[in-house]
Coordinates of C-alpha atoms (C1' of nucleotides) in Angstrom, one line a residue:
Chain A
X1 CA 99.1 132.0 70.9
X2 CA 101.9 131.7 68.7
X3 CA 105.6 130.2 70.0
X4 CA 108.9 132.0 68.7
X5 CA 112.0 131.0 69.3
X6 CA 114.7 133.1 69.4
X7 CA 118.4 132.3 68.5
X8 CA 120.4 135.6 69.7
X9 CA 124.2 135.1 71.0
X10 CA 123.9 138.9 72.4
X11 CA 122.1 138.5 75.1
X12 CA 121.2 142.6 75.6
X13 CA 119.8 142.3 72.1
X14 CA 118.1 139.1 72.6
X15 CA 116.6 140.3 75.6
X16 CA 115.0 143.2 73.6
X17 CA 113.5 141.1 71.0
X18 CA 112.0 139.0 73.2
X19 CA 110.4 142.0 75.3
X20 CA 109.2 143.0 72.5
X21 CA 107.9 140.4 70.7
X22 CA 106.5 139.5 74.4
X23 CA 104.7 142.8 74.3
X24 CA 103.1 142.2 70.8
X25 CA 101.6 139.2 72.6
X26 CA 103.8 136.2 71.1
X27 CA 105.4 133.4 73.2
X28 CA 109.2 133.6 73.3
X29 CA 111.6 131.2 73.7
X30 CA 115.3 132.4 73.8
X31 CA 118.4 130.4 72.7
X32 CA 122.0 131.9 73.1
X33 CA 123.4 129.8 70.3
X34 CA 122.3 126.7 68.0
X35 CA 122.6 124.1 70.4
X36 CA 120.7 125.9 73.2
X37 CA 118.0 125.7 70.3
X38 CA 117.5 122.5 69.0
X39 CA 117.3 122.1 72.7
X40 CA 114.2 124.4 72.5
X41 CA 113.3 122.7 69.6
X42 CA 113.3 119.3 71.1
X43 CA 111.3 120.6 74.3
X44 CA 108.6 122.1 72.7
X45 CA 106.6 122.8 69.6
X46 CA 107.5 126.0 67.6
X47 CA 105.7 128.1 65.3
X48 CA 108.3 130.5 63.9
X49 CA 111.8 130.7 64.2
X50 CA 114.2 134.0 64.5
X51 CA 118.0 132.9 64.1
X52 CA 121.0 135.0 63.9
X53 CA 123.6 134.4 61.6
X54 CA 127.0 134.7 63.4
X55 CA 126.6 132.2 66.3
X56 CA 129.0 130.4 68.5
X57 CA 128.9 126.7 68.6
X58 CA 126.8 126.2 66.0
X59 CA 126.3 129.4 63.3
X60 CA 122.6 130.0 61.5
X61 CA 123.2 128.4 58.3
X62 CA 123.9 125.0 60.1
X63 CA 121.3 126.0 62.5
X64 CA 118.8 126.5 59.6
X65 CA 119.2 123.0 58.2
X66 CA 119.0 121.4 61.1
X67 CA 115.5 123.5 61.7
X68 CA 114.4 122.3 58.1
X69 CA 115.1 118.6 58.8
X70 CA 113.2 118.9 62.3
X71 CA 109.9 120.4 60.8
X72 CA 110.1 121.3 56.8
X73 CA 106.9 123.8 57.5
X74 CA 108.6 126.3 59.8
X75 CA 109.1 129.6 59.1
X76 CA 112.1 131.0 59.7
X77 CA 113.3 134.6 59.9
X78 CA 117.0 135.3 59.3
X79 CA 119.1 137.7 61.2
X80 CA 122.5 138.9 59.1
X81 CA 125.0 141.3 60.5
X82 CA 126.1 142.1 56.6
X83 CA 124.2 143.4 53.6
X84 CA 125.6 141.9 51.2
X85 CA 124.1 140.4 48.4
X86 CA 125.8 137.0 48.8
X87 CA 124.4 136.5 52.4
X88 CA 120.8 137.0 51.5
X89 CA 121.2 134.3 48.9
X90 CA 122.8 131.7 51.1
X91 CA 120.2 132.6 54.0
X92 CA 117.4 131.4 51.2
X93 CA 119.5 128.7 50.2
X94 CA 120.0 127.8 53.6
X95 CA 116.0 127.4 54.0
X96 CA 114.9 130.5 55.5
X97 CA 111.8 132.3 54.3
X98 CA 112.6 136.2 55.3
X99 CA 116.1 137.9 56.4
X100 CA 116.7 141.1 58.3
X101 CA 119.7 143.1 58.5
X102 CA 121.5 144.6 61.7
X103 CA 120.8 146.9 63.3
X104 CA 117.4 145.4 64.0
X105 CA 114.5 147.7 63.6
X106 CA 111.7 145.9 66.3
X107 CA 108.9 147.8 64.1
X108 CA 110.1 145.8 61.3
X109 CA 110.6 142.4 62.8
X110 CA 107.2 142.8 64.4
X111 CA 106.0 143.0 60.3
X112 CA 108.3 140.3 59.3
X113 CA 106.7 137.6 62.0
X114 CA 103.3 139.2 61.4
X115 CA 103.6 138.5 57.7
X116 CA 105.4 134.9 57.9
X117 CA 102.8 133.5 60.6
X118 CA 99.7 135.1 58.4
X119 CA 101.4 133.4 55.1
X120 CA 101.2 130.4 57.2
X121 CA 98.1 131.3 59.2
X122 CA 96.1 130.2 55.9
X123 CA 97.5 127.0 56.2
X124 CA 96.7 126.8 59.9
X125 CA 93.9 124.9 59.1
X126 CA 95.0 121.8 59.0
X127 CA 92.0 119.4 57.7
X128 CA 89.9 120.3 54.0
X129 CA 86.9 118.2 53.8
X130 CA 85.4 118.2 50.0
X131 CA 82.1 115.6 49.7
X132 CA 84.0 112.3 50.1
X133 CA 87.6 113.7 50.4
X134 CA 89.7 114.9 53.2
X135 CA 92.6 116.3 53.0
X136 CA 94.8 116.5 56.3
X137 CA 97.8 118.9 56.3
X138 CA 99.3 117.0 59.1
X139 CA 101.2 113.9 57.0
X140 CA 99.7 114.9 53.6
X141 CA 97.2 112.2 53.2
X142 CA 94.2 112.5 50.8
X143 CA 91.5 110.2 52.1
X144 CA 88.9 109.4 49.7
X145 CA 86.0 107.3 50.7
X146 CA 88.0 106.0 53.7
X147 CA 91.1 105.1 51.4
X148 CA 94.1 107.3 52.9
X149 CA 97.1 107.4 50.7
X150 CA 100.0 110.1 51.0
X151 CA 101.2 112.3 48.7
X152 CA 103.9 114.0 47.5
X153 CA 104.9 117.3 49.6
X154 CA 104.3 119.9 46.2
X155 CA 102.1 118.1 45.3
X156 CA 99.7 117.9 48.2
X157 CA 100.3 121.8 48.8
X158 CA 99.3 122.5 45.8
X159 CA 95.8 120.8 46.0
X160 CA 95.6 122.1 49.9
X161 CA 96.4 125.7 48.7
X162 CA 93.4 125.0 45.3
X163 CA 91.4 123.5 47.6
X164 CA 91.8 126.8 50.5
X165 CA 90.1 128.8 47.9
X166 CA 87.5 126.6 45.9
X167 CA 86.3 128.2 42.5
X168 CA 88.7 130.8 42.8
X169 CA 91.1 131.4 40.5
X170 CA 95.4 131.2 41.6
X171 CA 98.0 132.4 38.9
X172 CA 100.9 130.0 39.0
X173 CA 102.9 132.7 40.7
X174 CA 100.7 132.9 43.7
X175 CA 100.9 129.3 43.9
X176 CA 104.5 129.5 43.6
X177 CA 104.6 132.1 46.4
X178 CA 102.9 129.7 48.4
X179 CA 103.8 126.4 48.0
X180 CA 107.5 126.6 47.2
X181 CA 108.0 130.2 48.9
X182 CA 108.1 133.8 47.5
X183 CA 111.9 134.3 46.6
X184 CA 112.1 130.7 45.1
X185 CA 113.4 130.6 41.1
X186 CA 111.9 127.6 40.1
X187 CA 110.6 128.0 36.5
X188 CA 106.7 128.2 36.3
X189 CA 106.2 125.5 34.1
X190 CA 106.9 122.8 37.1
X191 CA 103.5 124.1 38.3
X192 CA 102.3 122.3 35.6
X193 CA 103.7 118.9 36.0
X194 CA 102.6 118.9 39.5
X195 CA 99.1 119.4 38.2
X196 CA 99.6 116.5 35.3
X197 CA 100.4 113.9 38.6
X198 CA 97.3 115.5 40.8
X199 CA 95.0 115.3 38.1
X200 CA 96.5 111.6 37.5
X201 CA 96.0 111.1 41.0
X202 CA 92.5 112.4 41.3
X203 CA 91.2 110.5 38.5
X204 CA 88.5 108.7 40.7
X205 CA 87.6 111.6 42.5
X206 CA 84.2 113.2 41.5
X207 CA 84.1 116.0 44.5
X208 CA 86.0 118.2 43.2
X209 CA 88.4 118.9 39.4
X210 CA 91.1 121.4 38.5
X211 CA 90.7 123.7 36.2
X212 CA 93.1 125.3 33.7
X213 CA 92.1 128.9 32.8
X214 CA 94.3 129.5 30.1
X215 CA 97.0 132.2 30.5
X216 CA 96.1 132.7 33.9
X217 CA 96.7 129.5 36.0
X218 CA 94.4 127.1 37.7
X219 CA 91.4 127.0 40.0
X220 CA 89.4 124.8 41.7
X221 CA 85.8 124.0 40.6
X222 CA 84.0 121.8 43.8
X223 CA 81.2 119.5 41.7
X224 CA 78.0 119.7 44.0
X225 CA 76.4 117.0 42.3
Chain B
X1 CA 92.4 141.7 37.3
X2 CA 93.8 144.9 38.9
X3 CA 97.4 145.9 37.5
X4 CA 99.5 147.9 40.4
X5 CA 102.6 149.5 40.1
X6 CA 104.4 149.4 43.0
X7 CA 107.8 151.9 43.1
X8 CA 109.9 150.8 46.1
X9 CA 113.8 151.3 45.9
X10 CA 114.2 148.7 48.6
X11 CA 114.3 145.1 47.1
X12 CA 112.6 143.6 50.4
X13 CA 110.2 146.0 51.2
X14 CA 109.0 145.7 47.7
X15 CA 109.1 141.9 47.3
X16 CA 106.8 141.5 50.4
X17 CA 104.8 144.2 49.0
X18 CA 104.4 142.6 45.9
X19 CA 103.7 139.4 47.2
X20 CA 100.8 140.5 49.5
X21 CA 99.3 142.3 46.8
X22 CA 100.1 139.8 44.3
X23 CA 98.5 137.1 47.2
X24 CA 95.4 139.1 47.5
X25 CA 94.5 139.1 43.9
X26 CA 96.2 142.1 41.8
X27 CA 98.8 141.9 39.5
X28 CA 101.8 143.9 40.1
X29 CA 104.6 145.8 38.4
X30 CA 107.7 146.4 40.4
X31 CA 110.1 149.3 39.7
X32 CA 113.0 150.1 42.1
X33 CA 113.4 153.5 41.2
X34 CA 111.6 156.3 39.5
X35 CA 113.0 155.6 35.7
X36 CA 111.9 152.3 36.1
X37 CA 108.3 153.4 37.3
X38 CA 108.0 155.5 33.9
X39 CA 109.0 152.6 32.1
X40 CA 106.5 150.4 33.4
X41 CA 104.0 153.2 32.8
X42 CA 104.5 153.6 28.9
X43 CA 104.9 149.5 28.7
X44 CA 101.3 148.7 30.4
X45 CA 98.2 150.1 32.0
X46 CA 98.0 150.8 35.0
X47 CA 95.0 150.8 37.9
X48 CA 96.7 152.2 40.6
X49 CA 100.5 153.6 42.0
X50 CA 102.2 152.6 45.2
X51 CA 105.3 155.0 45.3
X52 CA 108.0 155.1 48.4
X53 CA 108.6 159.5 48.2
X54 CA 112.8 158.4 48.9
X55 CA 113.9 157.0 45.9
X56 CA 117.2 157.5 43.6
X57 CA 117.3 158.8 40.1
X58 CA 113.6 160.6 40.6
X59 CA 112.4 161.2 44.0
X60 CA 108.5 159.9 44.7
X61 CA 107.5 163.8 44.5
X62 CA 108.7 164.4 40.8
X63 CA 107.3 160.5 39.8
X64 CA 103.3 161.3 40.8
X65 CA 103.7 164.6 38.9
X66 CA 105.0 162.8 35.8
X67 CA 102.3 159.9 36.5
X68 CA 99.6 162.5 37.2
X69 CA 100.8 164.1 34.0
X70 CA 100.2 160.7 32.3
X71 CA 96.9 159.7 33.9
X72 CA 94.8 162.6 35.8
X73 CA 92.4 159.0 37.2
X74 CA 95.4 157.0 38.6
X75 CA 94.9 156.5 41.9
X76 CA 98.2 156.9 43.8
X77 CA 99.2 155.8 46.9
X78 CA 102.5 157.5 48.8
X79 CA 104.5 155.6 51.2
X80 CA 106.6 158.0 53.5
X81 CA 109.3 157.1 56.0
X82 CA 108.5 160.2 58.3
X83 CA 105.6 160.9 59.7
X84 CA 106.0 164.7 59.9
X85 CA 103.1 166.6 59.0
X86 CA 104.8 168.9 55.7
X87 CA 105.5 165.8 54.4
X88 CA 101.9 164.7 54.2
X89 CA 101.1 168.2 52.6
X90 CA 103.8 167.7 50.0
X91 CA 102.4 164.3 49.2
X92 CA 98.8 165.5 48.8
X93 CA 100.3 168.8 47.3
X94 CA 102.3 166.4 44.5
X95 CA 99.2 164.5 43.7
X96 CA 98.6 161.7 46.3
X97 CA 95.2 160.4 47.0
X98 CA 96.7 158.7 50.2
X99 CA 99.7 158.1 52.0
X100 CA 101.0 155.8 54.3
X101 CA 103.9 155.9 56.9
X102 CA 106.6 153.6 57.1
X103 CA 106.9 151.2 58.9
X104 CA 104.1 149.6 56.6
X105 CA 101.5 147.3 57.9
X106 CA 100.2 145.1 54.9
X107 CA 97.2 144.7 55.8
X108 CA 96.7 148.0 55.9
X109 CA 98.1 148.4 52.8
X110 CA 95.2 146.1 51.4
X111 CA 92.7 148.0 53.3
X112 CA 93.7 151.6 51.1
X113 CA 94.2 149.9 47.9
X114 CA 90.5 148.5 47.8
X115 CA 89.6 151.8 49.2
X116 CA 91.2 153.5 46.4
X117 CA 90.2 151.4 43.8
X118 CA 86.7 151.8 44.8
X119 CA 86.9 155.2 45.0
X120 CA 87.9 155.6 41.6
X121 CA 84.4 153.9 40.4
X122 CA 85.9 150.5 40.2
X123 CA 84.7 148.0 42.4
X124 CA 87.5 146.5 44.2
X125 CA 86.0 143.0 43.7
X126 CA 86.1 143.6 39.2
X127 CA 82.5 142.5 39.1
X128 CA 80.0 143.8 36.8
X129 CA 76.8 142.5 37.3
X130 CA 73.3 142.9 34.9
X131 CA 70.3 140.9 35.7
X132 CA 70.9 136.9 35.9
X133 CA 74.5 138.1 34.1
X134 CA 78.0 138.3 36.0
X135 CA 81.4 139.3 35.0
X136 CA 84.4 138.5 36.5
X137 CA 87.3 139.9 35.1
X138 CA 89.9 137.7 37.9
X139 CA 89.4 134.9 36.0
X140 CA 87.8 136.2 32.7
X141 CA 84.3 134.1 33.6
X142 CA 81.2 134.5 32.4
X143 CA 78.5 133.6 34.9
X144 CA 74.9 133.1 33.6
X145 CA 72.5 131.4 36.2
X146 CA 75.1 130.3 37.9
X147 CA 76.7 128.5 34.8
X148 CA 80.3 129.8 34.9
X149 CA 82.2 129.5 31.9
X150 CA 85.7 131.6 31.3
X151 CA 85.7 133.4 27.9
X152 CA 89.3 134.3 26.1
X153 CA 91.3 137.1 27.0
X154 CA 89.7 139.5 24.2
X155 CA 86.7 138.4 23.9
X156 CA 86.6 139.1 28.0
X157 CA 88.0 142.4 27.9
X158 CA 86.0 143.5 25.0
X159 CA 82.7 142.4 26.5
X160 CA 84.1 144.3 30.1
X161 CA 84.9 147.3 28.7
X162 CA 81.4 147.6 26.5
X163 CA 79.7 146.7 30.2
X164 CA 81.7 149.2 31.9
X165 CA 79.7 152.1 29.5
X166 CA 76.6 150.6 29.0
X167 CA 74.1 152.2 26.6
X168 CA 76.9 154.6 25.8
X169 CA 79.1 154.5 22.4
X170 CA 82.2 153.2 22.3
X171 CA 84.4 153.2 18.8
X172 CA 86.7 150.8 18.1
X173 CA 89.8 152.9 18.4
X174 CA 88.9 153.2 22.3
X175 CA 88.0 149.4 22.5
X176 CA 91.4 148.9 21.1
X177 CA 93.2 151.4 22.5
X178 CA 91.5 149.8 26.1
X179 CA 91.9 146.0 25.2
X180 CA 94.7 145.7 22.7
X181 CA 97.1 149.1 24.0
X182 CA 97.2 152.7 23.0
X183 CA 100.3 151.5 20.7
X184 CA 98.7 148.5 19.0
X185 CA 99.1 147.7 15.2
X186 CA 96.3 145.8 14.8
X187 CA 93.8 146.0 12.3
X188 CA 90.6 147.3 13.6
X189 CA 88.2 144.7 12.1
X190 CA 89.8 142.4 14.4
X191 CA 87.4 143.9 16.4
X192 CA 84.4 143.1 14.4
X193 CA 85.5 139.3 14.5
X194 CA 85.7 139.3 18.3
X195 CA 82.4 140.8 18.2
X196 CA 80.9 137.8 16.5
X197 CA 82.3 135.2 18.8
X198 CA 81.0 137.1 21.7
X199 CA 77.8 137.2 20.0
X200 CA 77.8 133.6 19.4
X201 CA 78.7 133.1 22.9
X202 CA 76.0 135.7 24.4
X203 CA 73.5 133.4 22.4
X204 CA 71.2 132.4 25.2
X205 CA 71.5 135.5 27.4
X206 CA 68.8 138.5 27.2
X207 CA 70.0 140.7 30.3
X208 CA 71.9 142.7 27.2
X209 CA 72.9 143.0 23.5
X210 CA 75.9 144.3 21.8
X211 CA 74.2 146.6 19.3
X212 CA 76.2 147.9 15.8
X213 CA 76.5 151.3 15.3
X214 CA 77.3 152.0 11.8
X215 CA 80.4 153.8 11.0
X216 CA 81.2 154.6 14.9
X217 CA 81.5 151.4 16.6
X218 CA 79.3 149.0 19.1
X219 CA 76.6 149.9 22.1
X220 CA 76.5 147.8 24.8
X221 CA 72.3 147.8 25.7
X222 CA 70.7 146.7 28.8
X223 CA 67.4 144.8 28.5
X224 CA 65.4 145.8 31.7
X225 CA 62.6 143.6 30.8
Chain C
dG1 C1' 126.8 99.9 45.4
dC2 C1' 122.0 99.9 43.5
dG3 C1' 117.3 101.1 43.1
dC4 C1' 113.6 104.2 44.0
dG5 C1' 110.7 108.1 44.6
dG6 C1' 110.3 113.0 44.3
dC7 C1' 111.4 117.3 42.0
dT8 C1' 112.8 119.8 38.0
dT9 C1' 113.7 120.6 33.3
dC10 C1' 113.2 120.0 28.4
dA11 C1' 111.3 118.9 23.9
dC12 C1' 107.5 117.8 21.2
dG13 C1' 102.9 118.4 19.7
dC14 C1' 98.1 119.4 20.1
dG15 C1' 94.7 122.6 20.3
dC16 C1' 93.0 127.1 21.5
dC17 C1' 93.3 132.0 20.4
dC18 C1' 94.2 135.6 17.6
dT19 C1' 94.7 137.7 13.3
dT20 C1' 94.2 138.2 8.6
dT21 C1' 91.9 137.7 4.4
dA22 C1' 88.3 136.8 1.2
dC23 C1' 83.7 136.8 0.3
dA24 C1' 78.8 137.6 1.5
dT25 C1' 75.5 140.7 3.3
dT26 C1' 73.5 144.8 4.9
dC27 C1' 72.9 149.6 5.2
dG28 C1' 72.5 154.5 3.6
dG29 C1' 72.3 157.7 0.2
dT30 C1' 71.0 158.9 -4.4
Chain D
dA1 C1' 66.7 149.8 -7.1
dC2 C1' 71.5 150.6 -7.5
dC3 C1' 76.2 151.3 -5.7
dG4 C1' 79.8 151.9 -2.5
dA5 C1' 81.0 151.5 2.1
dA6 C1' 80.7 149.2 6.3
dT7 C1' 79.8 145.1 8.6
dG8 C1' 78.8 140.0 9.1
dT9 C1' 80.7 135.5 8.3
dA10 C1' 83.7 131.8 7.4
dA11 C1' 88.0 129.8 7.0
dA12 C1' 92.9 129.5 7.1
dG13 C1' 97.3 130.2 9.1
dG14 C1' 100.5 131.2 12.8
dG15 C1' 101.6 131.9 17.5
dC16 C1' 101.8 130.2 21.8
dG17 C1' 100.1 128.2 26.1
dC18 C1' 99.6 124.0 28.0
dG19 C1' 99.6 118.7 28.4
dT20 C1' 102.5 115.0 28.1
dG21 C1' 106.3 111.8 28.2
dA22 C1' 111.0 111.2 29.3
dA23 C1' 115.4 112.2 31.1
dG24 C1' 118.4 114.0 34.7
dC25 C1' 119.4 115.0 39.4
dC26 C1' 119.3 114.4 44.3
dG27 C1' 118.5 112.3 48.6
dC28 C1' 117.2 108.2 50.9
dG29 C1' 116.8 103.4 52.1
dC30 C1' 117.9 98.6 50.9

DNA sequence: GCGCGGCTTCACGCGCCCTTTACATTCGGT
DNA sequence: ACCGAATGTAAAGGGCGCGTGAAGCCGCGC
């Protein structure tokens, strides 16, 4: 069962999307403004978040942030009164990883959650066990042979998400879509570097290597020796 | 890998689109209106058509005529925000080989496309398989006994598309026209050099045999012994 | 303040791929 | 068997993708 929480100052409005997101058979926690929830936040744990931009006390953006710091994984589904070009961008500058503009269709949200929780639903799995190394989504670690060391956050999403679909090639945009989220402008060519450090890293592991398949991106070839 | 053209005036809508499909293994080409669509169309080839029927400049109806006119195979998928029923008969009327109705469920989306593309003689998964011998045109690999090896982009595509006809002739103006582009410069004995690698590379493998057809072009044979 | 680690960008260079070209070889017709 | 055309073969050159090192930026902790 999946936990939402919904930040809604209206409260006819947030009463609907809770009903409905009730009926689609999520968990709903309502909030009429930002400190009502990083009250929420605080009590329980979350596993996508619906805020509204224009909020008394404390407004979305703020809200956002303070979301981000709290758990970096959440997905978060913006709600902006205005069209407007320049809201969308601050909404993903802000953090958030999908916006939906008033009037809210409940068809459409219902999509929207269904689509963020899948896109993390791959990562639900929070444990990838390769021969002698374990990875563990939870703090980032890579044990290897009983030697736990954490890595960086790209950089251990990167070798999760290689490591979710073993022998199987990922272009560097799906990886991008992934890791550093779909609407994200960072030049494909970081992808790269990140691999450089892995491979660096990985250097006495013998369970598993990267692969570069030239002009497409990488995959992950498990050794079963 | 499956190239998909996916016309969708709404910059959302066809980002998520995109990003599922792109997720699930195809490459896409995004196009917001109808002009763009016919751009995409002259600039690359195209497996399959995802077009929203309300669009500016050229309305979904008029863009499956023009990409029917273009390519009587393309499968073409219609997205329509009402459900009515003379809407469905326009659609399949203009062209369609399926439609869906807004709101649209991804998965679903997924479920046509790989019905579509299978339809249309193409296995969904881009595998050809003969005797101990497997192709797999995601990642260009070659699989021989289980030895998997990936082969350069030509050299791939050339040995796909000979596979795809096998036993049947195939000159090089179509394996050009296939590999390199309809509007490709390139001298044809090009060909003939990527021929020779692939031979080289083929070396240990007897399921087939590229076989040289003087003055036409190259035979792909299958050994059933 | 300073240092440090993580992320991103950039420049450089190697090496793979592609294409061209030249030469050798084979094939078909006479 | 000879000749011309078509194809096989080898090598060279250029383009470009990718690896690599370094520098800059930012946030964080000392």
């Amino acid at each position: 069962m999946f936990r939402i929480l919904v930040a809604e100052d209206d409260a006819n409005q947030r009463r609907m999307m809770c009903a409905f997101l009730r009926l689609s058979g999520y968990e709903t926690c309502p909030a009429a403004d930002g400190a009502q929830a990083l009250q929420v936040l605080a009590e329980c744990k979350l596993d996508l978040a619906i805020c509204d931009i224009m909020m008394p006390n404390m407004d979305g953006y703020e809200l956002v942030e303070a979301l981000r710091q709290y758990d970096r994984a959440l997905p978060i589904l913006m709600v902006t009164a205005k069209s407007e070009f320049g809201d969308k961008q601050l909404a993903f500058r802000a953090g958030a990883d999908d916006y939906m503009v008033k009037p809210i269709d409940l068809d459409e949200m219902g999509l929207r959650v269904k689509a963020l929780l899948r896109r993390v639903g791959i990562q639900s799995e929070h444990r990838i066990e390769v021969g002698r190394t374990v990875l563990s989504s939870r703090d980032w670690t890579l044990t290897v042979d009983g030697a736990k060391r954490t890595l960086p956050r790209k950089e251990f999403a990167l070798l999760f998400m290689l490591l979710s679909y073993p022998g199987q090639l990922l272009t560097r945009r799906q990886l991008m879509d992934e890791v550093w989220g779909v609407s994200c402008e960072t030049g494909e060519r970081t992808v790269d570097v990140h691999i450089k450090r892995l491979r660096e890293r990985l250097a006495g592991v013998t369970d598993f290597s990267i692969v570069t398949v030239r002009g497409l991106g990488y995959r992950c070839e498990v050794d079963n020796a």
